[in-house]
Coordinates of N, CA and C and ligand atoms in Angstrom, one line a residue:
X1 N 16.6 -17.4 7.9 CA 15.2 -16.9 8.0 C 14.7 -16.6 6.7
X2 N 13.4 -16.9 6.4 CA 12.8 -16.5 5.1 C 12.7 -15.0 5.0
X3 N 12.8 -14.5 3.8 CA 12.6 -13.1 3.6 C 11.1 -12.9 3.5
X4 N 10.5 -12.2 4.4 CA 9.1 -12.0 4.5 C 8.6 -10.6 4.1
X5 N 7.4 -10.6 3.6 CA 6.7 -9.3 3.3 C 5.3 -9.4 3.7
X6 N 4.8 -8.2 4.1 CA 3.4 -8.0 4.5 C 2.8 -6.9 3.6
X7 N 1.7 -7.3 3.0 CA 1.1 -6.4 2.0 C -0.2 -5.9 2.5
X8 N -0.4 -4.5 2.6 CA -1.7 -4.0 2.9 C -2.2 -3.2 1.7
X9 N -3.4 -3.7 1.2 CA -4.0 -3.0 0.1 C -5.5 -2.7 0.4
X10 N -6.0 -1.7 -0.2 CA -7.4 -1.3 0.1 C -7.8 -0.2 -0.9
X11 N -9.2 -0.1 -1.1 CA -9.6 1.0 -1.8 C -9.3 2.3 -1.0
X12 N -9.0 3.4 -1.6 CA -8.7 4.6 -1.0 C -9.7 5.0 0.1
X13 N -9.3 5.4 1.3 CA -10.2 5.8 2.3 C -10.7 4.7 3.2
X14 N -10.1 3.5 3.0 CA -10.5 2.4 3.9 C -9.8 2.3 5.2
X15 N -8.8 3.2 5.4 CA -8.1 3.3 6.7 C -6.8 2.5 6.7
X16 N -6.3 2.2 5.5 CA -5.1 1.4 5.4 C -3.9 2.0 6.0
X17 N -3.7 3.3 5.8 CA -2.5 4.0 6.3 C -2.5 4.0 7.8
X18 N -3.6 4.2 8.4 CA -3.8 4.2 9.9 C -3.3 2.9 10.4
X19 N -3.8 1.8 9.8 CA -3.5 0.5 10.3 C -2.0 0.2 10.1
X20 N -1.4 0.5 9.0 CA 0.0 0.3 8.7 C 0.8 1.1 9.7
X21 N 0.5 2.3 10.0 CA 1.2 3.2 10.9 C 1.2 2.6 12.3
X22 N 0.0 2.1 12.7 CA -0.1 1.4 14.0 C 0.8 0.2 14.2
X23 N 0.8 -0.6 13.1 CA 1.6 -1.8 13.2 C 3.1 -1.5 13.3
X24 N 3.5 -0.4 12.6 CA 4.9 0.0 12.7 C 5.3 0.4 14.1
X25 N 4.4 0.9 14.9 CA 4.7 1.3 16.3 C 4.8 0.0 17.2
X26 N 4.1 -1.0 16.8 CA 4.0 -2.2 17.6 C 5.0 -3.3 17.3
X27 N 5.5 -3.3 16.1 CA 6.5 -4.4 15.8 C 7.8 -3.8 15.3
X28 N 8.9 -4.0 16.1 CA 10.2 -3.5 15.7 C 10.8 -4.2 14.4
X29 N 10.3 -5.4 14.2 CA 10.9 -6.2 13.1 C 10.3 -5.7 11.7
X30 N 9.3 -4.8 11.7 CA 8.7 -4.4 10.5 C 9.3 -3.1 10.0
X31 N 9.5 -3.0 8.7 CA 10.0 -1.7 8.1 C 9.2 -1.4 6.9
X32 N 8.8 -0.1 6.8 CA 7.9 0.4 5.8 C 8.6 0.5 4.5
X33 N 8.1 -0.1 3.4 CA 8.6 0.1 2.1 C 8.3 1.5 1.5
X34 N 9.3 2.3 1.4 CA 9.1 3.6 0.8 C 8.9 3.5 -0.7
X35 N 7.8 3.8 -1.3 CA 7.5 3.7 -2.7 C 8.1 4.8 -3.5
X36 N 8.3 4.6 -4.8 CA 8.6 5.7 -5.7 C 7.3 6.2 -6.3
X37 N 7.3 7.5 -6.6 CA 6.1 8.1 -7.3 C 6.5 9.2 -8.2
X38 N 5.7 9.4 -9.2 CA 5.9 10.6 -10.1 C 5.0 11.7 -9.8
X39 N 4.1 11.5 -8.7 CA 3.2 12.7 -8.4 C 4.0 13.6 -7.5
X40 N 3.6 14.9 -7.4 CA 4.3 15.9 -6.6 C 4.1 15.6 -5.1
X41 N 5.0 16.1 -4.3 CA 4.9 15.9 -2.9 C 3.7 16.8 -2.4
X42 N 3.0 16.3 -1.4 CA 1.8 17.0 -0.8 C 2.2 17.4 0.6
X43 N 1.8 18.6 1.0 CA 1.9 19.0 2.4 C 3.3 18.8 3.0
X44 N 3.4 18.1 4.1 CA 4.6 17.9 4.8 C 5.5 16.7 4.3
X45 N 5.1 16.1 3.2 CA 5.8 14.9 2.7 C 7.2 15.1 2.5
X46 N 8.1 14.1 2.9 CA 9.5 14.3 2.8 C 10.0 13.2 1.8
X47 N 10.9 13.7 0.9 CA 11.5 12.8 0.0 C 12.4 11.7 0.7
X48 N 12.2 10.4 0.3 CA 13.0 9.4 1.0 C 12.3 8.8 2.2
X49 N 11.3 9.5 2.7 CA 10.6 9.0 3.9 C 9.2 8.6 3.5
X50 N 8.4 9.6 3.0 CA 7.0 9.2 2.5 C 7.1 8.5 1.2
X51 N 7.8 9.1 0.3 CA 8.0 8.5 -1.1 C 9.4 8.9 -1.5
X52 N 9.9 8.2 -2.6 CA 11.0 8.8 -3.4 C 10.3 9.5 -4.5
X53 N 10.5 10.8 -4.6 CA 9.8 11.5 -5.6 C 10.7 11.7 -6.9
X54 N 10.1 11.3 -8.0 CA 10.7 11.4 -9.3 C 9.9 12.1 -10.3
X55 N 10.5 12.7 -11.3 CA 9.7 13.3 -12.4 C 9.2 12.1 -13.3
X56 N 8.2 12.3 -14.1 CA 7.7 11.3 -15.0 C 8.8 10.7 -15.8
X57 N 9.6 11.5 -16.3 CA 10.7 11.0 -17.2 C 11.7 10.1 -16.4
X58 N 12.1 10.6 -15.2 CA 13.0 9.7 -14.4 C 12.3 8.4 -14.1
X59 N 11.0 8.5 -13.7 CA 10.3 7.2 -13.4 C 10.3 6.3 -14.6
X60 N 10.0 6.8 -15.8 CA 9.9 6.0 -17.0 C 11.3 5.4 -17.3
X61 N 12.3 6.1 -17.1 CA 13.7 5.6 -17.3 C 13.9 4.4 -16.4
X62 N 13.5 4.5 -15.1 CA 13.7 3.4 -14.2 C 12.9 2.2 -14.6
X63 N 11.7 2.4 -15.2 CA 10.9 1.3 -15.6 C 11.7 0.6 -16.7
X64 N 12.2 1.3 -17.7 CA 13.0 0.7 -18.8 C 14.2 0.0 -18.3
X65 N 14.8 0.5 -17.2 CA 16.0 -0.2 -16.7 C 15.7 -1.4 -15.8
X66 N 14.4 -1.6 -15.5 CA 14.0 -2.8 -14.7 C 14.3 -2.5 -13.2
X67 N 14.2 -1.3 -12.8 CA 14.5 -1.0 -11.4 C 13.3 -1.3 -10.5
X68 N 12.1 -1.6 -11.0 CA 11.0 -1.9 -10.1 C 10.6 -3.3 -10.0
X69 N 10.2 -3.7 -8.8 CA 9.6 -5.0 -8.5 C 8.2 -5.0 -9.1
X70 N 7.5 -3.9 -8.9 CA 6.2 -3.7 -9.5 C 5.9 -2.2 -9.6
X71 N 5.1 -1.8 -10.5 CA 4.7 -0.4 -10.6 C 3.3 -0.3 -11.2
X72 N 2.5 0.7 -10.9 CA 1.2 0.9 -11.5 C 1.0 2.4 -11.8
X73 N 0.2 2.7 -12.8 CA -0.3 4.1 -12.9 C -1.6 4.1 -12.1
X74 N -1.4 4.3 -10.8 CA -2.6 4.2 -9.9 C -3.6 5.3 -10.2
X75 N -3.2 6.5 -10.5 CA -4.1 7.5 -11.0 C -3.5 8.0 -12.3
X76 N -4.5 8.5 -13.2 CA -4.0 8.9 -14.5 C -2.9 9.9 -14.4
X77 N -1.8 9.5 -15.1 CA -0.6 10.4 -15.1 C 0.3 10.3 -13.9
X78 N -0.1 9.5 -12.9 CA 0.8 9.3 -11.7 C 1.2 7.9 -11.5
X79 N 2.5 7.7 -11.6 CA 3.1 6.3 -11.4 C 3.4 6.1 -9.9
X80 N 3.3 4.9 -9.5 CA 3.7 4.5 -8.1 C 4.4 3.1 -8.3
X81 N 5.5 2.9 -7.6 CA 6.2 1.6 -7.7 C 7.1 1.3 -6.6
X82 N 7.4 0.0 -6.5 CA 8.3 -0.5 -5.5 C 9.7 -0.7 -6.1
X83 N 10.7 -0.1 -5.6 CA 12.1 -0.2 -6.2 C 12.7 -1.5 -5.7
X84 N 13.4 -2.2 -6.6 CA 14.2 -3.4 -6.2 C 15.1 -3.1 -5.1
X85 N 15.8 -1.9 -5.2 CA 16.8 -1.5 -4.2 C 16.1 -1.3 -2.8
X86 N 14.8 -0.9 -2.8 CA 14.2 -0.7 -1.5 C 13.9 -2.0 -0.8
X87 N 13.5 -3.0 -1.6 CA 13.3 -4.4 -1.0 C 14.6 -4.9 -0.5
X88 N 15.6 -4.8 -1.3 CA 17.0 -5.3 -0.8 C 17.4 -4.6 0.4
X89 N 17.3 -3.3 0.5 CA 17.7 -2.5 1.6 C 17.1 -3.0 2.9
X90 N 15.8 -3.3 2.9 CA 15.1 -3.7 4.1 C 15.5 -5.2 4.5
X91 N 15.5 -6.0 3.5 CA 15.8 -7.4 3.8 C 17.3 -7.6 4.3
X92 N 18.2 -6.7 3.8 CA 19.6 -6.8 4.3 C 19.7 -6.5 5.8
X93 N 18.7 -5.7 6.3 CA 18.8 -5.4 7.7 C 18.0 -6.5 8.5
X94 N 17.5 -7.5 7.8 CA 16.8 -8.6 8.5 C 15.4 -8.3 8.9
X95 N 14.9 -7.2 8.3 CA 13.5 -6.8 8.7 C 12.4 -7.4 7.8
X96 N 11.2 -7.4 8.2 CA 10.1 -7.8 7.4 C 9.5 -6.5 6.7
X97 N 9.3 -6.6 5.4 CA 8.8 -5.4 4.7 C 7.3 -5.3 4.8
X98 N 6.9 -4.1 5.1 CA 5.4 -3.8 5.1 C 5.1 -2.8 4.0
X99 N 4.2 -3.2 3.1 CA 3.8 -2.4 1.9 C 2.4 -1.8 2.1
X100 N 2.3 -0.5 1.8 CA 1.0 0.1 1.6 C 0.9 0.5 0.1
X101 N 0.0 -0.3 -0.6 CA 0.1 -0.4 -2.0 C -1.2 -0.6 -2.6
X102 N -1.5 -0.2 -3.9 CA -2.8 -0.3 -4.4 C -3.1 -1.8 -4.7
X103 N -4.4 -2.1 -4.9 CA -4.8 -3.5 -5.0 C -4.1 -4.3 -6.1
X104 N -3.9 -3.7 -7.2 CA -3.3 -4.4 -8.3 C -1.8 -4.7 -8.0
X105 N -1.1 -3.7 -7.4 CA 0.2 -3.9 -7.0 C 0.3 -5.0 -5.9
X106 N -0.7 -5.0 -5.0 CA -0.8 -6.0 -3.9 C -0.9 -7.4 -4.5
X107 N -1.8 -7.6 -5.4 CA -2.0 -8.9 -6.1 C -0.7 -9.3 -6.7
X108 N 0.0 -8.4 -7.4 CA 1.3 -8.7 -8.1 C 2.3 -9.2 -7.1
X109 N 2.5 -8.5 -6.0 CA 3.5 -8.8 -5.0 C 3.2 -10.2 -4.4
X110 N 1.9 -10.4 -4.1 CA 1.5 -11.7 -3.5 C 1.9 -12.9 -4.5
X111 N 1.6 -12.6 -5.8 CA 2.0 -13.6 -6.8 C 3.5 -13.9 -6.8
X112 N 4.3 -12.8 -6.6 CA 5.7 -12.8 -6.7 C 6.3 -13.5 -5.4
X113 N 5.8 -13.2 -4.2 CA 6.4 -13.7 -3.0 C 5.7 -14.9 -2.4
X114 N 4.6 -15.3 -2.9 CA 3.9 -16.5 -2.5 C 3.7 -16.7 -1.0
X115 N 4.2 -17.8 -0.5 CA 4.0 -18.1 0.9 C 4.8 -17.2 1.9
X116 N 5.8 -16.5 1.3 CA 6.6 -15.6 2.1 C 5.9 -14.3 2.3
X117 N 4.7 -14.2 1.7 CA 3.9 -12.9 1.8 C 2.6 -13.1 2.5
X118 N 2.3 -12.2 3.4 CA 0.9 -12.1 4.0 C 0.2 -10.9 3.3
X119 N -0.8 -11.2 2.5 CA -1.5 -10.2 1.8 C -2.9 -9.9 2.5
X120 N -3.0 -8.6 2.9 CA -4.2 -8.3 3.7 C -5.0 -7.2 2.9
X121 N -6.3 -7.5 2.7 CA -7.1 -6.5 2.0 C -8.0 -5.9 3.1
X122 N -7.9 -4.5 3.1 CA -8.7 -3.8 4.1 C -10.0 -3.4 3.4
X123 N -11.1 -3.8 3.9 CA -12.4 -3.6 3.3 C -13.2 -2.5 4.1
X124 N -13.6 -1.4 3.4 CA -14.4 -0.5 4.1 C -15.8 -1.1 4.3
X125 N -16.6 -0.7 5.4 CA -17.8 -1.3 5.6 C -18.8 -1.2 4.4
X126 N -18.8 -0.1 3.7 CA -19.6 0.0 2.5 C -19.1 1.1 1.7
X127 N -19.6 1.2 0.4 CA -19.1 2.2 -0.5 C -19.7 3.6 0.0
X128 N -20.9 3.6 0.6 CA -21.4 4.8 1.1 C -20.6 5.3 2.3
X129 N -20.1 4.4 3.1 CA -19.3 4.8 4.3 C -17.9 5.3 3.8
X130 N -17.4 4.7 2.7 CA -16.2 5.2 2.1 C -16.3 6.6 1.6
X131 N -17.4 6.9 0.9 CA -17.7 8.2 0.4 C -17.7 9.2 1.6
X132 N -18.4 8.9 2.7 CA -18.5 9.7 3.9 C -17.1 10.0 4.4
X133 N -16.3 9.0 4.5 CA -14.9 9.2 5.0 C -14.1 10.1 4.2
X134 N -14.2 10.0 2.9 CA -13.4 10.9 2.0 C -13.9 12.3 2.1
X135 N -15.2 12.5 2.3 CA -15.8 13.8 2.5 C -15.3 14.4 3.8
X136 N -15.3 13.5 4.8 CA -14.9 13.9 6.2 C -13.4 14.3 6.2
X137 N -12.6 13.6 5.4 CA -11.1 13.9 5.4 C -10.9 15.3 4.8
X138 N -11.7 15.7 3.9 CA -11.7 17.1 3.4 C -10.5 17.4 2.5
X139 N -9.8 16.3 2.0 CA -8.6 16.6 1.2 C -8.9 16.5 -0.3
X140 N -10.1 16.1 -0.7 CA -10.4 15.9 -2.1 C -11.6 16.7 -2.5
X141 N -11.5 17.2 -3.8 CA -12.7 17.9 -4.3 C -13.8 16.9 -4.6
X142 N -15.1 17.4 -4.7 CA -16.2 16.5 -4.9 C -16.0 15.6 -6.2
X143 N -15.5 16.1 -7.3 CA -15.3 15.2 -8.5 C -14.2 14.1 -8.2
X144 N -13.2 14.5 -7.4 CA -12.1 13.6 -7.1 C -12.7 12.5 -6.2
X145 N -13.6 12.9 -5.3 CA -14.2 11.9 -4.4 C -15.0 10.9 -5.2
X146 N -15.8 11.4 -6.2 CA -16.6 10.5 -7.0 C -15.7 9.5 -7.8
X147 N -14.6 10.1 -8.3 CA -13.7 9.2 -9.1 C -13.1 8.1 -8.2
X148 N -12.8 8.5 -6.9 CA -12.2 7.5 -6.0 C -13.2 6.4 -5.6
X149 N -14.5 6.9 -5.5 CA -15.6 5.9 -5.1 C -15.8 4.9 -6.2
X150 N -15.8 5.4 -7.5 CA -16.0 4.6 -8.6 C -14.8 3.6 -8.7
X151 N -13.6 4.0 -8.5 CA -12.4 3.2 -8.5 C -12.5 2.1 -7.3
X152 N -13.0 2.6 -6.2 CA -13.2 1.7 -5.1 C -14.1 0.5 -5.4
X153 N -15.2 0.8 -6.1 CA -16.1 -0.3 -6.5 C -15.4 -1.3 -7.3
X154 N -14.6 -0.9 -8.2 CA -13.8 -1.9 -9.0 C -12.8 -2.6 -8.1
X155 N -12.1 -1.9 -7.3 CA -11.1 -2.5 -6.4 C -11.6 -3.5 -5.5
X156 N -12.9 -3.3 -5.0 CA -13.5 -4.3 -4.1 C -13.5 -5.7 -4.7
X157 N -13.6 -5.8 -6.0 CA -13.7 -7.1 -6.7 C -12.4 -7.9 -6.5
X158 N -11.3 -7.3 -6.1 CA -10.0 -8.0 -5.9 C -9.8 -8.7 -4.6
X159 N -10.8 -8.4 -3.6 CA -10.6 -8.9 -2.3 C -10.3 -10.4 -2.2
X160 N -10.9 -11.2 -3.0 CA -10.7 -12.7 -2.9 C -9.3 -13.2 -3.3
X161 N -8.5 -12.3 -3.8 CA -7.1 -12.6 -4.2 C -6.1 -12.5 -3.0
X162 N -6.6 -12.0 -1.9 CA -5.8 -11.8 -0.7 C -5.9 -12.9 0.3
X163 N -4.9 -13.0 1.2 CA -4.9 -14.1 2.2 C -6.0 -13.8 3.2
X164 N -6.1 -12.5 3.6 CA -7.0 -12.1 4.7 C -7.8 -10.9 4.2
X165 N -9.1 -10.9 4.5 CA -9.9 -9.7 4.3 C -10.3 -9.1 5.6
X166 N -9.8 -7.9 5.9 CA -10.1 -7.3 7.2 C -11.1 -6.2 7.0
X167 N -12.2 -6.3 7.7 CA -13.3 -5.3 7.5 C -13.1 -4.2 8.5
X168 N -12.8 -3.0 8.0 CA -12.5 -1.9 8.9 C -13.8 -1.2 9.2
X169 N -14.6 -1.8 10.2 CA -15.8 -1.2 10.6 C -15.6 -0.4 11.9
X170 N -15.1 -1.1 12.9 CA -14.6 -0.4 14.1 C -13.1 -0.4 14.1
X171 N -12.5 0.8 14.1 CA -11.1 0.9 14.0 C -10.3 0.1 15.0
X172 N -10.7 0.2 16.3 CA -10.0 -0.5 17.4 C -10.0 -2.0 17.2
X173 N -11.1 -2.5 16.7 CA -11.2 -3.9 16.4 C -10.3 -4.3 15.3
X174 N -10.3 -3.5 14.2 CA -9.5 -3.7 13.0 C -8.0 -3.7 13.4
X175 N -7.6 -2.8 14.3 CA -6.2 -2.7 14.7 C -5.8 -3.9 15.5
X176 N -6.7 -4.4 16.4 CA -6.4 -5.6 17.2 C -6.3 -6.8 16.3
X177 N -7.1 -6.9 15.3 CA -7.1 -8.1 14.4 C -5.8 -8.0 13.6
X178 N -5.5 -6.8 13.1 CA -4.3 -6.7 12.3 C -3.1 -7.1 13.1
X179 N -3.0 -6.6 14.4 CA -1.9 -7.0 15.2 C -1.7 -8.5 15.4
X180 N -2.9 -9.2 15.6 CA -2.9 -10.6 15.8 C -2.3 -11.3 14.6
X181 N -2.9 -11.0 13.4 CA -2.4 -11.8 12.2 C -1.0 -11.5 11.8
X182 N -0.6 -10.2 12.0 CA 0.8 -9.9 11.7 C 1.8 -10.6 12.7
X183 N 1.4 -10.6 14.0 CA 2.2 -11.2 15.0 C 2.4 -12.7 14.7
X184 N 1.3 -13.4 14.3 CA 1.4 -14.8 14.0 C 2.3 -15.0 12.8
X185 N 2.1 -14.2 11.8 CA 2.9 -14.3 10.5 C 4.4 -14.1 10.8
X186 N 4.7 -13.0 11.6 CA 6.1 -12.7 11.9 C 6.8 -13.8 12.7
X187 N 6.0 -14.5 13.5 CA 6.6 -15.6 14.4 C 6.7 -16.9 13.7
X188 N 6.2 -17.1 12.5 CA 6.2 -18.4 11.9 C 7.4 -18.7 11.1
Ligands
LIG201 P1 -1.3 8.7 -2.5 O1 -1.1 9.5 -3.7 O2 -2.6 9.0 -1.8 O3 -0.2 8.7 -1.5 O4 -1.4 7.1 -2.9 C1 -2.2 6.7 -3.8 C2 -2.3 5.2 -3.9 O5 -1.1 4.6 -4.4 C3 -2.5 4.5 -2.6 O6 -3.6 3.5 -2.8 C4 -1.3 3.7 -2.3 O7 -1.5 2.5 -1.6 C5 -0.8 3.4 -3.7 N1 0.7 3.1 -3.8 C6 1.6 3.7 -3.0 N2 2.8 3.2 -3.3 C7 2.6 2.3 -4.3 C8 3.5 1.4 -5.0 O8 4.7 1.3 -4.7 N3 3.0 0.6 -5.9 C9 1.6 0.6 -6.2 N4 1.2 -0.3 -7.1 N5 0.8 1.4 -5.5 C10 1.3 2.2 -4.6

């Protein structure tokens, strides 16, 4: 069997994590790729489950050693990356890897895995709607929201580099479409 990966990327607030979590409950053959990050844990996050948490120094050492398949400084001062060991761990179990990753990382992984990758770009209905969602979520300060919105505008220009663009307008519809395309990819 080919070693497959499914990549979900989106501007922040487009509903990507909700969709990825839903797919994980529907498909036993999928396993979430736990990323490494140098940012501090938030809330109830657990090391090894939500992220592998490293200090900046530890993360930079791992970059030098070539431990990452890809990494990005997604936010200033915060690295995020996919460990070679994580990819191997999941494939060894015969599972399909599912990534929740920023758009640049998504494009890099698609380039790396080619036809063995299904790359899905989740598009929020509009930048205005994205701003409303971030405000509604209540986890970011106003300046942080404006920064994320500005970043989202740039990230939207990457959509055409993905295999599928999924517009997350109605969540139920987006979940159903995601299930369909992932089911087809897993079966092929
Ligand atoms: P957060 O700090 O909110 O958990 O995540 C911030 C962003 O980093 C999200 O857009 C998430 O998709 C992205 N991200 C998480 N893991 C990785 C990774 O391994 N590589 C890259 N390039 N981005 C990641």
